[in-house]
Amino acid sequence: MKVSDILRVKGGTLYTVSPDQQLAEAVSTMADNDIGSLVVMDHGELTGMLTFREVIQSVVKNGGSVGSTFVRTVMDDHPLTCTPETEIDEVRRMMLGRHARYMPVMSQRTLMGVISFYDVAKAVVDSQDFENRMLKAYIRDWPVDEQAPSPN
């Protein structure tokens, strides 16, 4: 299974923010859309990732206030990325290795979407459920050997 399979199911809604926007505005966008991350784009280029982790760290540093902080000062400016062709197992390893909950999906320099650890986990569980159903159907339909010797 590849990242493109997750994006096909998830759809193409993208939420972005500029590095020069105020953090309060970005937090409002996240809250209004019930999302945990924003891709930071500057002149059409990926420049970072803003997640609730960076927001909380900034609020704690600011004494409990978002203040007049800009996205640029709190964003992760080296986010993990993957391509639509990346295998899900590799994405899982990458996300676990960096404790990343969100990952932009890039096709060369074009942002294709964002996948979350939840999306990856759901895809794995769905795939395993499908495989289990197929195995059970195969076992259920196993041909019975008509000439099996009777136990003595």
Short mmCIF file of N, CA and C in Angstrom, two decimals:
data_model
loop_
_atom_site.label_atom_id
_atom_site.label_comp_id
_atom_site.label_asym_id
_atom_site.label_seq_id
_atom_site.Cartn_x
_atom_site.Cartn_y
_atom_site.Cartn_z
N MET A 1 0.85 -1.18 0.00
CA MET A 1 0.00 0.00 0.00
C MET A 1 0.89 1.24 0.00
N LYS A 2 0.45 2.25 -0.74
CA LYS A 2 1.23 3.47 -0.89
C LYS A 2 0.46 4.68 -0.35
N VAL A 3 1.17 5.78 -0.18
CA VAL A 3 0.58 7.03 0.29
C VAL A 3 -0.54 7.48 -0.65
N SER A 4 -0.38 7.24 -1.95
CA SER A 4 -1.42 7.65 -2.92
C SER A 4 -2.76 6.97 -2.60
N ASP A 5 -2.72 5.75 -2.04
CA ASP A 5 -3.96 5.06 -1.67
C ASP A 5 -4.68 5.80 -0.54
N ILE A 6 -3.92 6.32 0.41
CA ILE A 6 -4.52 7.09 1.51
C ILE A 6 -5.10 8.39 0.97
N LEU A 7 -4.34 9.09 0.12
CA LEU A 7 -4.82 10.37 -0.42
C LEU A 7 -6.08 10.20 -1.25
N ARG A 8 -6.17 9.09 -1.97
CA ARG A 8 -7.35 8.84 -2.80
C ARG A 8 -8.60 8.73 -1.93
N VAL A 9 -8.49 8.07 -0.78
CA VAL A 9 -9.62 7.91 0.13
C VAL A 9 -9.88 9.20 0.90
N LYS A 10 -8.82 9.86 1.32
CA LYS A 10 -8.92 11.03 2.19
C LYS A 10 -9.47 12.26 1.47
N GLY A 11 -9.13 12.40 0.22
CA GLY A 11 -9.56 13.60 -0.51
C GLY A 11 -8.45 14.64 -0.53
N GLY A 12 -8.72 15.76 -1.18
CA GLY A 12 -7.67 16.73 -1.44
C GLY A 12 -7.75 18.05 -0.72
N THR A 13 -8.48 18.13 0.39
CA THR A 13 -8.57 19.40 1.10
C THR A 13 -7.25 19.72 1.78
N LEU A 14 -6.70 20.89 1.49
CA LEU A 14 -5.43 21.32 2.07
C LEU A 14 -5.61 22.63 2.83
N TYR A 15 -4.97 22.71 3.97
CA TYR A 15 -4.98 23.94 4.75
C TYR A 15 -3.54 24.42 4.88
N THR A 16 -3.32 25.65 4.46
CA THR A 16 -1.97 26.21 4.50
C THR A 16 -1.98 27.55 5.23
N VAL A 17 -0.78 27.97 5.57
CA VAL A 17 -0.59 29.25 6.25
C VAL A 17 0.73 29.83 5.74
N SER A 18 0.84 31.13 5.79
CA SER A 18 2.07 31.81 5.39
C SER A 18 2.97 31.94 6.62
N PRO A 19 4.28 31.90 6.43
CA PRO A 19 5.17 32.06 7.58
C PRO A 19 5.07 33.45 8.21
N ASP A 20 4.55 34.41 7.46
CA ASP A 20 4.44 35.78 7.96
C ASP A 20 3.09 36.08 8.61
N GLN A 21 2.22 35.07 8.70
CA GLN A 21 0.95 35.25 9.40
C GLN A 21 1.18 35.15 10.90
N GLN A 22 0.30 35.80 11.64
CA GLN A 22 0.40 35.71 13.09
C GLN A 22 -0.08 34.34 13.55
N LEU A 23 0.55 33.84 14.60
CA LEU A 23 0.22 32.53 15.14
C LEU A 23 -1.25 32.46 15.56
N ALA A 24 -1.77 33.55 16.10
CA ALA A 24 -3.17 33.57 16.54
C ALA A 24 -4.11 33.28 15.38
N GLU A 25 -3.79 33.82 14.21
CA GLU A 25 -4.60 33.58 13.02
C GLU A 25 -4.52 32.11 12.60
N ALA A 26 -3.33 31.53 12.66
CA ALA A 26 -3.14 30.12 12.31
C ALA A 26 -3.89 29.21 13.29
N VAL A 27 -3.82 29.52 14.56
CA VAL A 27 -4.53 28.74 15.58
C VAL A 27 -6.03 28.80 15.35
N SER A 28 -6.50 29.96 14.98
CA SER A 28 -7.93 30.13 14.68
C SER A 28 -8.33 29.26 13.49
N THR A 29 -7.51 29.22 12.45
CA THR A 29 -7.78 28.37 11.28
C THR A 29 -7.83 26.91 11.70
N MET A 30 -6.88 26.49 12.53
CA MET A 30 -6.84 25.10 13.00
C MET A 30 -8.11 24.77 13.79
N ALA A 31 -8.50 25.67 14.67
CA ALA A 31 -9.70 25.44 15.50
C ALA A 31 -10.96 25.43 14.65
N ASP A 32 -11.09 26.39 13.74
CA ASP A 32 -12.29 26.49 12.89
C ASP A 32 -12.49 25.25 12.02
N ASN A 33 -11.38 24.64 11.59
CA ASN A 33 -11.46 23.49 10.69
C ASN A 33 -11.23 22.15 11.38
N ASP A 34 -11.07 22.19 12.72
CA ASP A 34 -10.85 20.98 13.52
C ASP A 34 -9.70 20.14 12.95
N ILE A 35 -8.55 20.81 12.76
CA ILE A 35 -7.36 20.14 12.22
C ILE A 35 -6.19 20.36 13.17
N GLY A 36 -5.23 19.47 13.09
CA GLY A 36 -4.08 19.53 13.99
C GLY A 36 -2.82 20.07 13.36
N SER A 37 -2.90 20.44 12.07
CA SER A 37 -1.69 20.95 11.42
C SER A 37 -2.03 21.87 10.26
N LEU A 38 -1.06 22.70 9.94
CA LEU A 38 -1.13 23.55 8.75
C LEU A 38 0.21 23.44 8.04
N VAL A 39 0.16 23.36 6.73
CA VAL A 39 1.39 23.37 5.94
C VAL A 39 1.77 24.83 5.74
N VAL A 40 3.02 25.16 6.01
CA VAL A 40 3.49 26.53 5.85
C VAL A 40 4.07 26.67 4.45
N MET A 41 3.44 27.54 3.67
CA MET A 41 3.84 27.76 2.27
C MET A 41 4.24 29.22 2.09
N ASP A 42 5.32 29.42 1.35
CA ASP A 42 5.79 30.76 1.05
C ASP A 42 6.07 30.84 -0.45
N HIS A 43 5.30 31.65 -1.15
CA HIS A 43 5.42 31.79 -2.61
C HIS A 43 5.35 30.44 -3.32
N GLY A 44 4.40 29.61 -2.90
CA GLY A 44 4.18 28.32 -3.54
C GLY A 44 5.15 27.22 -3.15
N GLU A 45 6.04 27.49 -2.23
CA GLU A 45 7.04 26.51 -1.79
C GLU A 45 6.76 26.09 -0.34
N LEU A 46 6.94 24.81 -0.07
CA LEU A 46 6.83 24.30 1.30
C LEU A 46 7.99 24.85 2.11
N THR A 47 7.68 25.54 3.20
CA THR A 47 8.75 26.08 4.05
C THR A 47 8.69 25.54 5.47
N GLY A 48 7.60 24.85 5.81
CA GLY A 48 7.52 24.31 7.16
C GLY A 48 6.18 23.67 7.44
N MET A 49 6.04 23.26 8.69
CA MET A 49 4.82 22.61 9.18
C MET A 49 4.51 23.19 10.54
N LEU A 50 3.26 23.51 10.76
CA LEU A 50 2.82 24.00 12.06
C LEU A 50 1.81 23.01 12.61
N THR A 51 2.11 22.44 13.76
CA THR A 51 1.19 21.50 14.40
C THR A 51 0.85 22.02 15.78
N PHE A 52 -0.11 21.36 16.42
CA PHE A 52 -0.48 21.78 17.76
C PHE A 52 0.71 21.66 18.72
N ARG A 53 1.68 20.81 18.41
CA ARG A 53 2.87 20.68 19.26
C ARG A 53 3.64 21.99 19.30
N GLU A 54 3.90 22.59 18.13
CA GLU A 54 4.62 23.86 18.09
C GLU A 54 3.80 24.98 18.73
N VAL A 55 2.49 24.94 18.53
CA VAL A 55 1.62 25.96 19.12
C VAL A 55 1.70 25.90 20.65
N ILE A 56 1.58 24.71 21.21
CA ILE A 56 1.61 24.56 22.67
C ILE A 56 2.96 24.99 23.23
N GLN A 57 4.05 24.60 22.56
CA GLN A 57 5.38 25.01 23.02
C GLN A 57 5.50 26.53 23.02
N SER A 58 4.98 27.19 22.01
CA SER A 58 5.03 28.64 21.92
C SER A 58 4.19 29.29 23.03
N VAL A 59 3.02 28.76 23.26
CA VAL A 59 2.13 29.31 24.30
C VAL A 59 2.80 29.18 25.67
N VAL A 60 3.41 28.07 25.95
CA VAL A 60 4.10 27.87 27.23
C VAL A 60 5.25 28.87 27.36
N LYS A 61 6.04 29.04 26.28
CA LYS A 61 7.16 30.00 26.31
C LYS A 61 6.67 31.42 26.52
N ASN A 62 5.46 31.71 26.03
CA ASN A 62 4.89 33.06 26.09
C ASN A 62 4.06 33.29 27.35
N GLY A 63 4.20 32.43 28.33
CA GLY A 63 3.46 32.62 29.58
C GLY A 63 1.98 32.37 29.44
N GLY A 64 1.59 31.48 28.55
CA GLY A 64 0.18 31.13 28.40
C GLY A 64 -0.57 31.92 27.35
N SER A 65 0.14 32.69 26.56
CA SER A 65 -0.50 33.53 25.55
C SER A 65 0.12 33.28 24.18
N VAL A 66 -0.71 33.41 23.15
CA VAL A 66 -0.19 33.31 21.78
C VAL A 66 0.58 34.58 21.44
N GLY A 67 0.12 35.69 21.97
CA GLY A 67 0.80 36.96 21.75
C GLY A 67 0.83 37.37 20.30
N SER A 68 1.85 38.10 19.92
CA SER A 68 1.98 38.59 18.55
C SER A 68 3.04 37.79 17.78
N THR A 69 3.20 36.55 18.14
CA THR A 69 4.17 35.66 17.51
C THR A 69 3.78 35.38 16.07
N PHE A 70 4.78 35.25 15.22
CA PHE A 70 4.55 34.89 13.83
C PHE A 70 4.80 33.39 13.63
N VAL A 71 4.11 32.82 12.67
CA VAL A 71 4.23 31.39 12.37
C VAL A 71 5.70 31.03 12.13
N ARG A 72 6.41 31.88 11.42
CA ARG A 72 7.81 31.62 11.08
C ARG A 72 8.67 31.29 12.30
N THR A 73 8.38 31.90 13.43
CA THR A 73 9.23 31.73 14.61
C THR A 73 8.95 30.43 15.37
N VAL A 74 7.83 29.77 15.09
CA VAL A 74 7.50 28.55 15.85
C VAL A 74 7.36 27.30 14.99
N MET A 75 7.27 27.45 13.67
CA MET A 75 7.03 26.30 12.78
C MET A 75 8.23 25.36 12.78
N ASP A 76 7.97 24.12 12.40
CA ASP A 76 9.03 23.15 12.13
C ASP A 76 9.50 23.45 10.71
N ASP A 77 10.73 23.96 10.59
CA ASP A 77 11.19 24.37 9.26
C ASP A 77 11.90 23.25 8.50
N HIS A 78 11.91 22.04 9.05
CA HIS A 78 12.45 20.87 8.35
C HIS A 78 11.50 19.68 8.53
N PRO A 79 10.26 19.81 8.05
CA PRO A 79 9.32 18.71 8.28
C PRO A 79 9.65 17.49 7.43
N LEU A 80 9.29 16.34 7.96
CA LEU A 80 9.38 15.11 7.17
C LEU A 80 8.42 15.22 6.01
N THR A 81 8.81 14.73 4.86
CA THR A 81 7.90 14.67 3.71
C THR A 81 8.00 13.29 3.09
N CYS A 82 7.00 12.97 2.30
CA CYS A 82 7.02 11.73 1.54
C CYS A 82 6.42 12.03 0.16
N THR A 83 6.42 11.03 -0.70
CA THR A 83 5.82 11.18 -2.02
C THR A 83 4.60 10.27 -2.09
N PRO A 84 3.76 10.44 -3.09
CA PRO A 84 2.61 9.54 -3.25
C PRO A 84 3.04 8.08 -3.43
N GLU A 85 4.26 7.85 -3.90
CA GLU A 85 4.74 6.49 -4.15
C GLU A 85 5.39 5.84 -2.93
N THR A 86 5.55 6.58 -1.84
CA THR A 86 6.17 6.02 -0.64
C THR A 86 5.27 4.93 -0.06
N GLU A 87 5.88 3.81 0.32
CA GLU A 87 5.15 2.70 0.93
C GLU A 87 4.72 3.09 2.34
N ILE A 88 3.54 2.63 2.74
CA ILE A 88 2.98 2.96 4.05
C ILE A 88 3.89 2.50 5.19
N ASP A 89 4.50 1.33 5.05
CA ASP A 89 5.41 0.85 6.10
C ASP A 89 6.58 1.80 6.31
N GLU A 90 7.09 2.38 5.23
CA GLU A 90 8.18 3.34 5.34
C GLU A 90 7.70 4.63 6.02
N VAL A 91 6.51 5.08 5.67
CA VAL A 91 5.94 6.28 6.31
C VAL A 91 5.78 6.04 7.80
N ARG A 92 5.29 4.87 8.16
CA ARG A 92 5.13 4.53 9.58
C ARG A 92 6.46 4.61 10.32
N ARG A 93 7.50 4.03 9.73
CA ARG A 93 8.84 4.07 10.36
C ARG A 93 9.33 5.51 10.49
N MET A 94 9.15 6.31 9.44
CA MET A 94 9.60 7.70 9.47
C MET A 94 8.87 8.49 10.56
N MET A 95 7.56 8.33 10.62
CA MET A 95 6.76 9.08 11.59
C MET A 95 7.11 8.66 13.03
N LEU A 96 7.27 7.38 13.25
CA LEU A 96 7.64 6.90 14.58
C LEU A 96 9.03 7.38 14.97
N GLY A 97 9.95 7.36 14.02
CA GLY A 97 11.32 7.79 14.30
C GLY A 97 11.44 9.24 14.71
N ARG A 98 10.58 10.10 14.17
CA ARG A 98 10.65 11.54 14.48
C ARG A 98 9.50 12.01 15.36
N HIS A 99 8.67 11.08 15.82
CA HIS A 99 7.49 11.44 16.62
C HIS A 99 6.60 12.42 15.86
N ALA A 100 6.51 12.24 14.55
CA ALA A 100 5.72 13.14 13.71
C ALA A 100 4.29 12.62 13.60
N ARG A 101 3.34 13.50 13.76
CA ARG A 101 1.93 13.12 13.63
C ARG A 101 1.36 13.49 12.27
N TYR A 102 2.05 14.36 11.55
CA TYR A 102 1.58 14.85 10.25
C TYR A 102 2.74 14.89 9.28
N MET A 103 2.45 14.58 8.01
CA MET A 103 3.50 14.57 7.00
C MET A 103 2.97 15.10 5.68
N PRO A 104 3.57 16.18 5.17
CA PRO A 104 3.20 16.65 3.83
C PRO A 104 3.61 15.63 2.77
N VAL A 105 2.76 15.51 1.77
CA VAL A 105 3.03 14.62 0.64
C VAL A 105 3.38 15.50 -0.55
N MET A 106 4.60 15.31 -1.07
CA MET A 106 5.10 16.14 -2.15
C MET A 106 5.35 15.31 -3.41
N SER A 107 4.97 15.87 -4.54
CA SER A 107 5.34 15.29 -5.82
C SER A 107 6.26 16.31 -6.46
N GLN A 108 7.55 16.04 -6.40
CA GLN A 108 8.60 17.00 -6.73
C GLN A 108 8.41 18.22 -5.85
N ARG A 109 7.99 19.36 -6.38
CA ARG A 109 7.84 20.56 -5.55
C ARG A 109 6.38 20.92 -5.33
N THR A 110 5.47 20.01 -5.69
CA THR A 110 4.04 20.27 -5.58
C THR A 110 3.47 19.56 -4.36
N LEU A 111 2.75 20.31 -3.52
CA LEU A 111 2.10 19.74 -2.35
C LEU A 111 0.85 18.99 -2.79
N MET A 112 0.82 17.69 -2.51
CA MET A 112 -0.30 16.84 -2.92
C MET A 112 -1.32 16.64 -1.80
N GLY A 113 -0.89 16.82 -0.56
CA GLY A 113 -1.77 16.60 0.58
C GLY A 113 -0.96 16.46 1.84
N VAL A 114 -1.66 16.13 2.92
CA VAL A 114 -1.03 15.88 4.21
C VAL A 114 -1.66 14.62 4.75
N ILE A 115 -0.81 13.72 5.24
CA ILE A 115 -1.35 12.53 5.89
C ILE A 115 -0.99 12.59 7.37
N SER A 116 -1.85 12.03 8.17
CA SER A 116 -1.62 12.00 9.62
C SER A 116 -1.29 10.58 10.05
N PHE A 117 -0.77 10.47 11.25
CA PHE A 117 -0.50 9.14 11.79
C PHE A 117 -1.81 8.35 11.88
N TYR A 118 -2.91 9.04 12.18
CA TYR A 118 -4.23 8.40 12.21
C TYR A 118 -4.57 7.81 10.84
N ASP A 119 -4.32 8.57 9.77
CA ASP A 119 -4.60 8.09 8.41
C ASP A 119 -3.81 6.81 8.12
N VAL A 120 -2.54 6.80 8.52
CA VAL A 120 -1.68 5.64 8.29
C VAL A 120 -2.20 4.44 9.10
N ALA A 121 -2.49 4.67 10.38
CA ALA A 121 -2.98 3.57 11.22
C ALA A 121 -4.29 3.01 10.69
N LYS A 122 -5.19 3.88 10.26
CA LYS A 122 -6.48 3.44 9.73
C LYS A 122 -6.29 2.62 8.45
N ALA A 123 -5.38 3.05 7.59
CA ALA A 123 -5.12 2.31 6.35
C ALA A 123 -4.57 0.92 6.65
N VAL A 124 -3.69 0.83 7.63
CA VAL A 124 -3.11 -0.46 8.00
C VAL A 124 -4.19 -1.38 8.57
N VAL A 125 -5.01 -0.86 9.46
CA VAL A 125 -6.09 -1.66 10.07
C VAL A 125 -7.08 -2.11 9.00
N ASP A 126 -7.49 -1.19 8.13
CA ASP A 126 -8.42 -1.55 7.05
C ASP A 126 -7.84 -2.63 6.15
N SER A 127 -6.56 -2.53 5.84
CA SER A 127 -5.90 -3.52 5.00
C SER A 127 -5.86 -4.88 5.69
N GLN A 128 -5.56 -4.88 6.98
CA GLN A 128 -5.52 -6.14 7.73
C GLN A 128 -6.91 -6.75 7.86
N ASP A 129 -7.93 -5.92 8.06
CA ASP A 129 -9.31 -6.42 8.13
C ASP A 129 -9.71 -7.08 6.81
N PHE A 130 -9.36 -6.44 5.70
CA PHE A 130 -9.67 -7.00 4.38
C PHE A 130 -8.96 -8.34 4.20
N GLU A 131 -7.68 -8.37 4.55
CA GLU A 131 -6.91 -9.61 4.41
C GLU A 131 -7.50 -10.72 5.28
N ASN A 132 -7.91 -10.39 6.51
CA ASN A 132 -8.53 -11.38 7.40
C ASN A 132 -9.82 -11.92 6.80
N ARG A 133 -10.65 -11.04 6.23
CA ARG A 133 -11.90 -11.49 5.61
C ARG A 133 -11.62 -12.43 4.43
N MET A 134 -10.61 -12.09 3.63
CA MET A 134 -10.27 -12.93 2.49
C MET A 134 -9.76 -14.30 2.95
N LEU A 135 -8.93 -14.32 3.97
CA LEU A 135 -8.42 -15.58 4.50
C LEU A 135 -9.53 -16.44 5.07
N LYS A 136 -10.45 -15.83 5.80
CA LYS A 136 -11.59 -16.58 6.36
C LYS A 136 -12.48 -17.13 5.26
N ALA A 137 -12.69 -16.35 4.22
CA ALA A 137 -13.50 -16.83 3.09
C ALA A 137 -12.78 -17.98 2.39
N TYR A 138 -11.49 -17.89 2.26
CA TYR A 138 -10.71 -18.95 1.63
C TYR A 138 -10.80 -20.24 2.45
N ILE A 139 -10.65 -20.10 3.76
CA ILE A 139 -10.73 -21.27 4.64
C ILE A 139 -12.14 -21.87 4.61
N ARG A 140 -13.14 -21.02 4.65
CA ARG A 140 -14.53 -21.49 4.64
C ARG A 140 -14.84 -22.25 3.35
N ASP A 141 -14.27 -21.81 2.25
CA ASP A 141 -14.53 -22.43 0.95
C ASP A 141 -13.52 -23.52 0.59
N TRP A 142 -12.71 -23.93 1.55
CA TRP A 142 -11.70 -24.96 1.32
C TRP A 142 -12.37 -26.22 0.80
N PRO A 143 -11.87 -26.79 -0.27
CA PRO A 143 -12.51 -27.99 -0.83
C PRO A 143 -12.38 -29.16 0.16
N VAL A 144 -13.49 -29.89 0.32
CA VAL A 144 -13.50 -31.04 1.20
C VAL A 144 -13.04 -32.24 0.40
N ASP A 145 -12.11 -32.98 0.95
CA ASP A 145 -11.58 -34.18 0.28
C ASP A 145 -12.57 -35.30 0.50
N GLU A 146 -13.25 -35.70 -0.57
CA GLU A 146 -14.29 -36.71 -0.50
C GLU A 146 -13.74 -38.08 -0.12
N GLN A 147 -12.50 -38.34 -0.45
CA GLN A 147 -11.92 -39.67 -0.26
C GLN A 147 -10.95 -39.70 0.92
N ALA A 148 -11.17 -38.86 1.89
CA ALA A 148 -10.29 -38.85 3.05
C ALA A 148 -10.42 -40.14 3.80
N PRO A 149 -9.30 -40.72 4.18
CA PRO A 149 -9.36 -41.99 4.91
C PRO A 149 -9.96 -41.76 6.30
N SER A 150 -10.76 -42.71 6.73
CA SER A 150 -11.37 -42.60 8.06
C SER A 150 -10.33 -43.01 9.09
N PRO A 151 -10.31 -42.31 10.21
CA PRO A 151 -9.31 -42.62 11.25
C PRO A 151 -9.64 -43.96 11.91
N ASN A 152 -8.64 -44.80 12.11
CA ASN A 152 -8.81 -46.12 12.76
C ASN A 152 -8.10 -46.18 14.07
#
